Coordinates of N, CA, C and O in Angstrom, one line a residue:
M1 N 64.1 189.3 16.3 CA 62.9 189.5 15.6 C 62.6 188.3 14.6 O 63.5 187.9 13.9
M2 N 61.4 187.8 14.6 CA 61.1 186.7 13.8 C 60.8 187.1 12.4 O 60.1 188.2 12.2
K3 N 61.2 186.4 11.4 CA 60.9 186.7 10.0 C 59.4 186.2 9.8 O 58.9 185.3 10.5
P4 N 58.7 186.7 8.7 CA 57.4 186.3 8.5 C 57.2 184.8 8.3 O 56.2 184.2 8.8
F5 N 58.1 184.1 7.7 CA 58.0 182.7 7.5 C 58.2 182.0 8.9 O 57.4 181.0 9.1
Q6 N 59.1 182.4 9.7 CA 59.2 181.8 11.0 C 58.0 182.0 11.9 O 57.6 181.1 12.6
K7 N 57.3 183.2 11.8 CA 56.1 183.5 12.5 C 55.0 182.5 12.1 O 54.3 181.9 12.9
L8 N 54.9 182.3 10.7 CA 53.9 181.4 10.2 C 54.1 180.0 10.7 O 53.2 179.3 11.1
A9 N 55.4 179.6 10.6 CA 55.7 178.2 11.0 C 55.4 178.0 12.5 O 54.9 177.0 12.9
F10 N 55.7 179.0 13.3 CA 55.4 179.0 14.7 C 53.9 178.8 15.0 O 53.5 178.0 15.8
Y11 N 53.1 179.6 14.3 CA 51.7 179.5 14.5 C 51.1 178.2 14.0 O 50.2 177.6 14.6
V12 N 51.6 177.7 12.9 CA 51.2 176.4 12.4 C 51.5 175.3 13.4 O 50.6 174.4 13.7
V13 N 52.7 175.3 13.9 CA 53.1 174.3 14.9 C 52.2 174.4 16.2 O 51.7 173.4 16.7
T14 N 52.0 175.6 16.6 CA 51.2 175.8 17.8 C 49.8 175.3 17.6 O 49.2 174.6 18.5
V15 N 49.1 175.7 16.5 CA 47.8 175.3 16.3 C 47.7 173.8 16.1 O 46.8 173.1 16.6
T16 N 48.7 173.2 15.4 CA 48.7 171.7 15.2 C 48.8 171.0 16.6 O 48.1 170.0 16.8
L17 N 49.6 171.5 17.5 CA 49.8 170.9 18.8 C 48.5 171.0 19.6 O 48.1 170.1 20.3
C18 N 47.8 172.2 19.5 CA 46.6 172.4 20.2 C 45.5 171.4 19.7 O 44.8 170.8 20.5
F19 N 45.4 171.2 18.4 CA 44.4 170.2 17.9 C 44.8 168.8 18.1 O 43.9 167.9 18.1
S20 N 46.1 168.5 18.2 CA 46.5 167.1 18.4 C 46.3 166.7 19.9 O 46.3 165.5 20.1
C21 N 46.1 167.6 20.8 CA 45.8 167.2 22.2 C 44.4 166.7 22.2 O 43.5 167.2 21.6
H22 N 44.2 165.5 22.8 CA 42.9 164.9 22.7 C 42.4 164.6 24.1 O 43.2 164.6 25.1
F23 N 41.1 164.4 24.2 CA 40.5 164.1 25.5 C 40.7 162.6 25.7 O 40.7 161.8 24.8
N24 N 40.7 162.2 27.0 CA 40.7 160.8 27.4 C 39.2 160.4 27.2 O 38.4 160.9 27.9
K25 N 39.0 159.5 26.3 CA 37.6 159.1 26.0 C 37.4 157.6 26.3 O 38.2 156.8 26.2
G26 N 36.1 157.3 26.7 CA 35.7 156.0 26.8 C 34.6 155.8 25.8 O 33.7 156.6 25.6
K27 N 34.6 154.6 25.1 CA 33.6 154.4 24.0 C 32.7 153.2 24.5 O 33.2 152.2 24.9
F28 N 31.4 153.5 24.3 CA 30.4 152.5 24.7 C 29.3 152.3 23.6 O 29.1 153.3 22.9
V29 N 28.7 151.2 23.6 CA 27.5 150.9 22.8 C 26.5 150.5 23.8 O 26.7 149.5 24.5
I30 N 25.4 151.2 23.9 CA 24.3 150.9 24.9 C 23.1 150.5 24.1 O 22.6 151.1 23.2
T31 N 22.6 149.3 24.5 CA 21.4 148.7 23.9 C 20.3 148.5 24.9 O 20.6 147.9 26.0
N32 N 19.1 148.9 24.6 CA 18.0 148.7 25.5 C 17.1 147.6 25.0 O 16.3 147.7 24.1
K33 N 17.3 146.4 25.6 CA 16.5 145.2 25.2 C 15.5 144.9 26.3 O 15.0 143.8 26.4
S34 N 15.2 145.9 27.1 CA 14.2 145.7 28.1 C 12.8 146.0 27.6 O 12.6 146.4 26.5
D35 N 11.8 145.8 28.5 CA 10.4 146.2 28.1 C 10.0 147.6 28.6 O 8.8 147.9 28.6
F36 N 11.0 148.4 29.0 CA 10.7 149.8 29.4 C 11.7 150.8 28.8 O 12.7 150.4 28.3
N37 N 11.3 152.0 28.8 CA 12.1 153.1 28.3 C 13.1 153.5 29.4 O 12.8 153.4 30.6
I38 N 14.3 153.9 29.0 CA 15.3 154.3 29.9 C 15.4 155.8 29.9 O 15.4 156.4 28.8
D39 N 15.5 156.4 31.1 CA 15.6 157.9 31.2 C 16.7 158.2 32.1 O 17.1 157.4 33.0
S40 N 17.4 159.3 31.9 CA 18.4 159.9 32.7 C 19.6 158.9 32.9 O 20.2 158.8 34.0
L41 N 20.0 158.2 31.8 CA 21.2 157.3 31.9 C 22.5 158.1 31.9 O 22.6 159.0 31.1
T42 N 23.4 157.8 32.8 CA 24.7 158.4 32.9 C 25.7 157.3 33.1 O 25.4 156.2 33.7
I43 N 26.9 157.5 32.5 CA 28.0 156.6 32.8 C 29.1 157.5 33.3 O 29.5 158.5 32.7
N44 N 29.6 157.2 34.5 CA 30.7 158.0 35.1 C 32.0 157.2 35.2 O 31.9 156.0 35.3
P45 N 33.1 157.8 35.1 CA 33.3 159.2 35.1 C 33.1 159.9 33.8 O 33.4 159.3 32.8
D46 N 32.5 161.0 33.8 CA 32.2 161.7 32.5 C 32.3 163.2 32.8 O 31.4 163.8 33.5
S47 N 33.3 163.9 32.3 CA 33.5 165.3 32.5 C 32.3 166.1 31.9 O 32.0 167.2 32.4
R48 N 31.7 165.6 30.9 CA 30.6 166.4 30.2 C 29.3 166.2 30.9 O 28.3 166.9 30.6
K49 N 29.1 165.2 31.8 CA 27.9 165.0 32.5 C 26.7 164.8 31.6 O 25.7 165.4 31.8
Q50 N 26.9 164.0 30.6 CA 25.8 163.7 29.6 C 24.7 162.8 30.2 O 24.9 161.9 30.9
I51 N 23.4 163.2 29.8 CA 22.3 162.4 30.2 C 21.6 161.8 29.0 O 21.4 162.6 28.0
I52 N 21.3 160.5 29.0 CA 20.8 159.9 27.8 C 19.4 159.3 28.0 O 19.1 158.8 29.1
K53 N 18.6 159.4 27.0 CA 17.3 158.7 27.1 C 17.3 157.7 26.0 O 17.7 158.0 24.8
L54 N 16.8 156.5 26.3 CA 16.8 155.4 25.3 C 15.5 154.6 25.4 O 15.2 154.1 26.4
D55 N 14.8 154.6 24.3 CA 13.5 153.9 24.2 C 13.8 152.4 24.0 O 14.9 151.9 23.7
K56 N 12.7 151.6 24.2 CA 12.7 150.2 24.1 C 13.3 149.8 22.7 O 12.8 150.4 21.7
G57 N 14.2 148.9 22.6 CA 14.7 148.4 21.4 C 15.7 149.3 20.7 O 16.3 149.0 19.7
E58 N 16.0 150.4 21.3 CA 17.0 151.4 20.7 C 18.4 151.1 21.2 O 18.6 150.5 22.3
H59 N 19.4 151.5 20.4 CA 20.8 151.4 20.8 C 21.5 152.7 20.3 O 21.1 153.3 19.3
I60 N 22.6 153.0 21.0 CA 23.4 154.2 20.6 C 24.8 153.9 20.8 O 25.2 153.1 21.7
E61 N 25.7 154.6 20.1 CA 27.1 154.7 20.4 C 27.3 155.9 21.3 O 26.8 157.0 21.0
H62 N 28.1 155.8 22.3 CA 28.2 156.9 23.3 C 29.7 157.0 23.7 O 30.3 155.9 24.0
S63 N 30.2 158.2 23.8 CA 31.5 158.4 24.4 C 31.5 159.3 25.6 O 30.6 160.2 25.7
I64 N 32.3 159.0 26.5 CA 32.5 159.9 27.7 C 33.8 160.5 27.7 O 34.8 160.0 27.1
V65 N 34.0 161.6 28.3 CA 35.3 162.3 28.4 C 35.7 162.1 29.9 O 35.0 162.4 30.8
M66 N 36.9 161.5 30.0 CA 37.5 161.1 31.3 C 38.6 162.0 31.7 O 39.5 161.5 32.5
N67 N 38.6 163.3 31.4 CA 39.8 164.1 31.7 C 39.9 164.4 33.2 O 41.0 164.6 33.7
E68 N 38.8 164.3 34.0 CA 38.9 164.5 35.4 C 39.3 163.2 36.2 O 39.6 163.3 37.3
A69 N 39.2 162.1 35.5 CA 39.6 160.8 36.1 C 41.0 160.5 35.9 O 41.4 159.9 35.0
K70 N 41.9 161.0 36.8 CA 43.3 160.9 36.7 C 43.9 159.6 37.4 O 45.1 159.4 37.4
T71 N 43.0 158.9 38.0 CA 43.4 157.7 38.7 C 42.8 156.4 38.1 O 42.3 156.4 37.0
D72 N 42.9 155.3 38.8 CA 42.3 154.1 38.4 C 41.0 154.0 39.0 O 40.7 154.6 40.1
G73 N 40.0 153.2 38.4 CA 38.7 153.1 39.0 C 37.8 152.3 38.2 O 38.2 151.7 37.1
S74 N 36.5 152.2 38.6 CA 35.5 151.5 37.9 C 34.5 152.5 37.3 O 34.4 153.6 37.8
Y75 N 33.8 152.1 36.3 CA 32.7 152.9 35.7 C 31.5 152.7 36.6 O 31.4 151.7 37.3
F76 N 30.6 153.6 36.4 CA 29.3 153.5 37.2 C 28.2 153.9 36.3 O 28.2 155.0 35.8
I77 N 27.2 153.0 36.0 CA 26.1 153.3 35.2 C 24.9 153.5 36.1 O 24.7 152.7 37.0
T78 N 24.1 154.5 35.8 CA 22.8 154.8 36.5 C 21.8 155.2 35.5 O 22.1 156.0 34.6
F79 N 20.6 154.7 35.7 CA 19.4 155.1 34.9 C 18.1 155.0 35.6 O 18.1 154.3 36.6
K80 N 17.1 155.6 35.1 CA 15.8 155.5 35.7 C 14.9 154.6 34.7 O 14.8 154.9 33.5
N81 N 14.2 153.6 35.3 CA 13.2 152.8 34.6 C 12.0 153.7 34.5 O 11.4 154.1 35.5
S82 N 11.6 154.1 33.2 CA 10.5 155.1 33.1 C 9.2 154.5 33.4 O 8.2 155.3 33.6
D83 N 9.0 153.2 33.4 CA 7.7 152.6 33.7 C 7.4 152.7 35.2 O 6.2 153.1 35.6
N84 N 8.3 152.5 36.1 CA 8.0 152.5 37.5 C 8.9 153.5 38.3 O 8.9 153.5 39.5
N85 N 9.7 154.3 37.6 CA 10.5 155.3 38.2 C 11.6 154.8 39.2 O 12.0 155.6 40.0
T86 N 11.9 153.5 39.1 CA 13.0 153.0 40.0 C 14.4 153.4 39.4 O 14.5 153.5 38.1
I87 N 15.3 153.6 40.2 CA 16.7 153.9 39.8 C 17.5 152.6 39.8 O 17.5 151.9 40.8
V88 N 18.2 152.4 38.7 CA 19.0 151.2 38.6 C 20.5 151.7 38.5 O 20.7 152.6 37.7
S89 N 21.4 151.0 39.2 CA 22.8 151.4 39.1 C 23.7 150.2 39.2 O 23.3 149.2 39.8
K90 N 24.8 150.3 38.6 CA 25.8 149.2 38.6 C 27.2 149.7 38.4 O 27.4 150.5 37.5
S91 N 28.1 149.2 39.2 CA 29.5 149.5 39.0 C 30.1 148.4 38.1 O 29.7 147.2 38.2
F92 N 31.0 148.7 37.2 CA 31.5 147.7 36.3 C 32.9 148.2 35.7 O 33.2 149.3 35.7
G93 N 33.6 147.2 35.1 CA 34.8 147.5 34.4 C 35.9 148.1 35.2 O 35.9 148.2 36.4
Y94 N 36.9 148.6 34.4 CA 38.1 149.2 35.0 C 38.8 150.2 34.1 O 38.9 149.9 32.9
Y95 N 39.2 151.3 34.5 CA 40.0 152.2 33.7 C 41.3 152.5 34.6 O 41.3 152.4 35.8
T96 N 42.3 152.9 33.8 CA 43.6 153.2 34.5 C 44.1 154.5 34.1 O 44.1 154.8 32.9
N97 N 44.5 155.3 35.0 CA 45.0 156.7 34.8 C 44.1 157.5 33.9 O 44.6 158.3 33.1
G98 N 42.8 157.3 34.0 CA 41.9 158.1 33.2 C 41.7 157.6 31.8 O 41.1 158.3 31.0
Y99 N 42.2 156.4 31.5 CA 42.1 155.9 30.1 C 41.3 154.6 30.1 O 41.6 153.7 31.0
Q100 N 40.5 154.4 29.2 CA 39.7 153.1 29.0 C 40.7 152.1 28.4 O 41.4 152.4 27.4
I101 N 40.8 150.9 29.0 CA 41.7 149.9 28.5 C 41.1 149.1 27.3 O 41.8 148.6 26.5
E102 N 39.8 149.0 27.3 CA 39.1 148.3 26.2 C 38.9 149.3 25.0 O 39.0 150.5 25.1
D103 N 38.8 148.7 23.8 CA 38.5 149.5 22.7 C 37.0 150.0 22.7 O 36.7 151.0 22.2
E104 N 36.2 149.1 23.3 CA 34.7 149.4 23.3 C 34.1 148.6 24.4 O 34.5 147.5 24.6
I105 N 33.1 149.2 25.1 CA 32.4 148.4 26.1 C 30.9 148.4 25.6 O 30.3 149.4 25.4
N106 N 30.4 147.2 25.5 CA 29.0 147.0 25.1 C 28.1 146.8 26.3 O 28.4 145.9 27.1
I107 N 27.1 147.6 26.5 CA 26.2 147.5 27.6 C 24.8 147.2 27.1 O 24.3 147.9 26.2
T108 N 24.2 146.1 27.6 CA 22.9 145.7 27.2 C 22.0 145.7 28.4 O 22.3 145.0 29.4
V109 N 20.9 146.5 28.4 CA 20.0 146.6 29.5 C 18.8 145.6 29.2 O 18.2 145.7 28.2
L110 N 18.7 144.6 30.1 CA 17.6 143.7 30.0 C 16.6 144.0 31.2 O 16.8 144.9 32.0
N111 N 15.5 143.3 31.2 CA 14.4 143.6 32.2 C 15.0 143.5 33.7 O 14.6 144.3 34.5
D112 N 15.8 142.5 33.9 CA 16.3 142.2 35.3 C 17.8 142.3 35.5 O 18.3 142.0 36.6
T113 N 18.5 142.7 34.5 CA 20.0 142.8 34.7 C 20.6 143.7 33.6 O 19.9 144.1 32.7
I114 N 21.9 144.0 33.8 CA 22.7 144.8 32.8 C 23.8 143.9 32.4 O 24.6 143.5 33.3
L115 N 24.0 143.6 31.2 CA 25.1 142.8 30.7 C 26.2 143.7 30.2 O 25.9 144.7 29.5
I116 N 27.4 143.4 30.6 CA 28.6 144.2 30.2 C 29.5 143.3 29.4 O 29.9 142.2 29.9
E117 N 30.0 143.7 28.2 CA 30.9 142.9 27.4 C 32.0 143.9 26.9 O 31.7 144.9 26.2
S118 N 33.2 143.6 27.2 CA 34.4 144.4 26.8 C 34.9 143.9 25.5 O 35.0 142.6 25.3
T119 N 35.3 144.8 24.6 CA 35.9 144.4 23.3 C 37.3 144.9 23.2 O 37.6 146.1 23.5
F120 N 38.3 144.0 22.9 CA 39.6 144.4 22.7 C 40.0 144.1 21.3 O 40.0 142.9 20.9
N121 N 40.2 145.1 20.5 CA 40.6 144.9 19.1 C 42.1 144.8 18.8 O 42.5 144.3 17.8
K122 N 42.9 145.3 19.8 CA 44.3 145.3 19.6 C 44.9 144.3 20.6 O 44.7 144.4 21.8
P123 N 45.6 143.3 20.1 CA 46.2 142.3 21.0 C 47.4 143.0 21.7 O 48.1 143.8 21.2
Y124 N 47.5 142.6 23.0 CA 48.6 143.1 23.8 C 49.8 142.2 23.6 O 49.7 141.0 23.5
K125 N 51.0 142.8 23.5 CA 52.2 142.0 23.3 C 53.1 142.1 24.5 O 53.2 143.1 25.2

């Protein structure tokens, strides 16, 4: 039989472990420098299946949850140009074992292209 202090310690350790478990996340900054509004933007893999709308000149910080991506692969961005309803998509980057290797990926949407720039804040040794 556990003593009250042992029970409390057990519950504290259990709760701490539950909160310390984290999601595999990818961090992005998305900037719309085009002449059109962006609708239905998604970046995959994303377990939450988030859809973003971004007006001309707007930028946001965005995170995806990559818990379902247990392998290596590329990201995939898709959005709709709200002016002419065309769908734009592009494969880019690389993740490994469901983890983003960059600290942040900057995505800039221009009228005729999508620029991707990876940021590494921690040097590899």
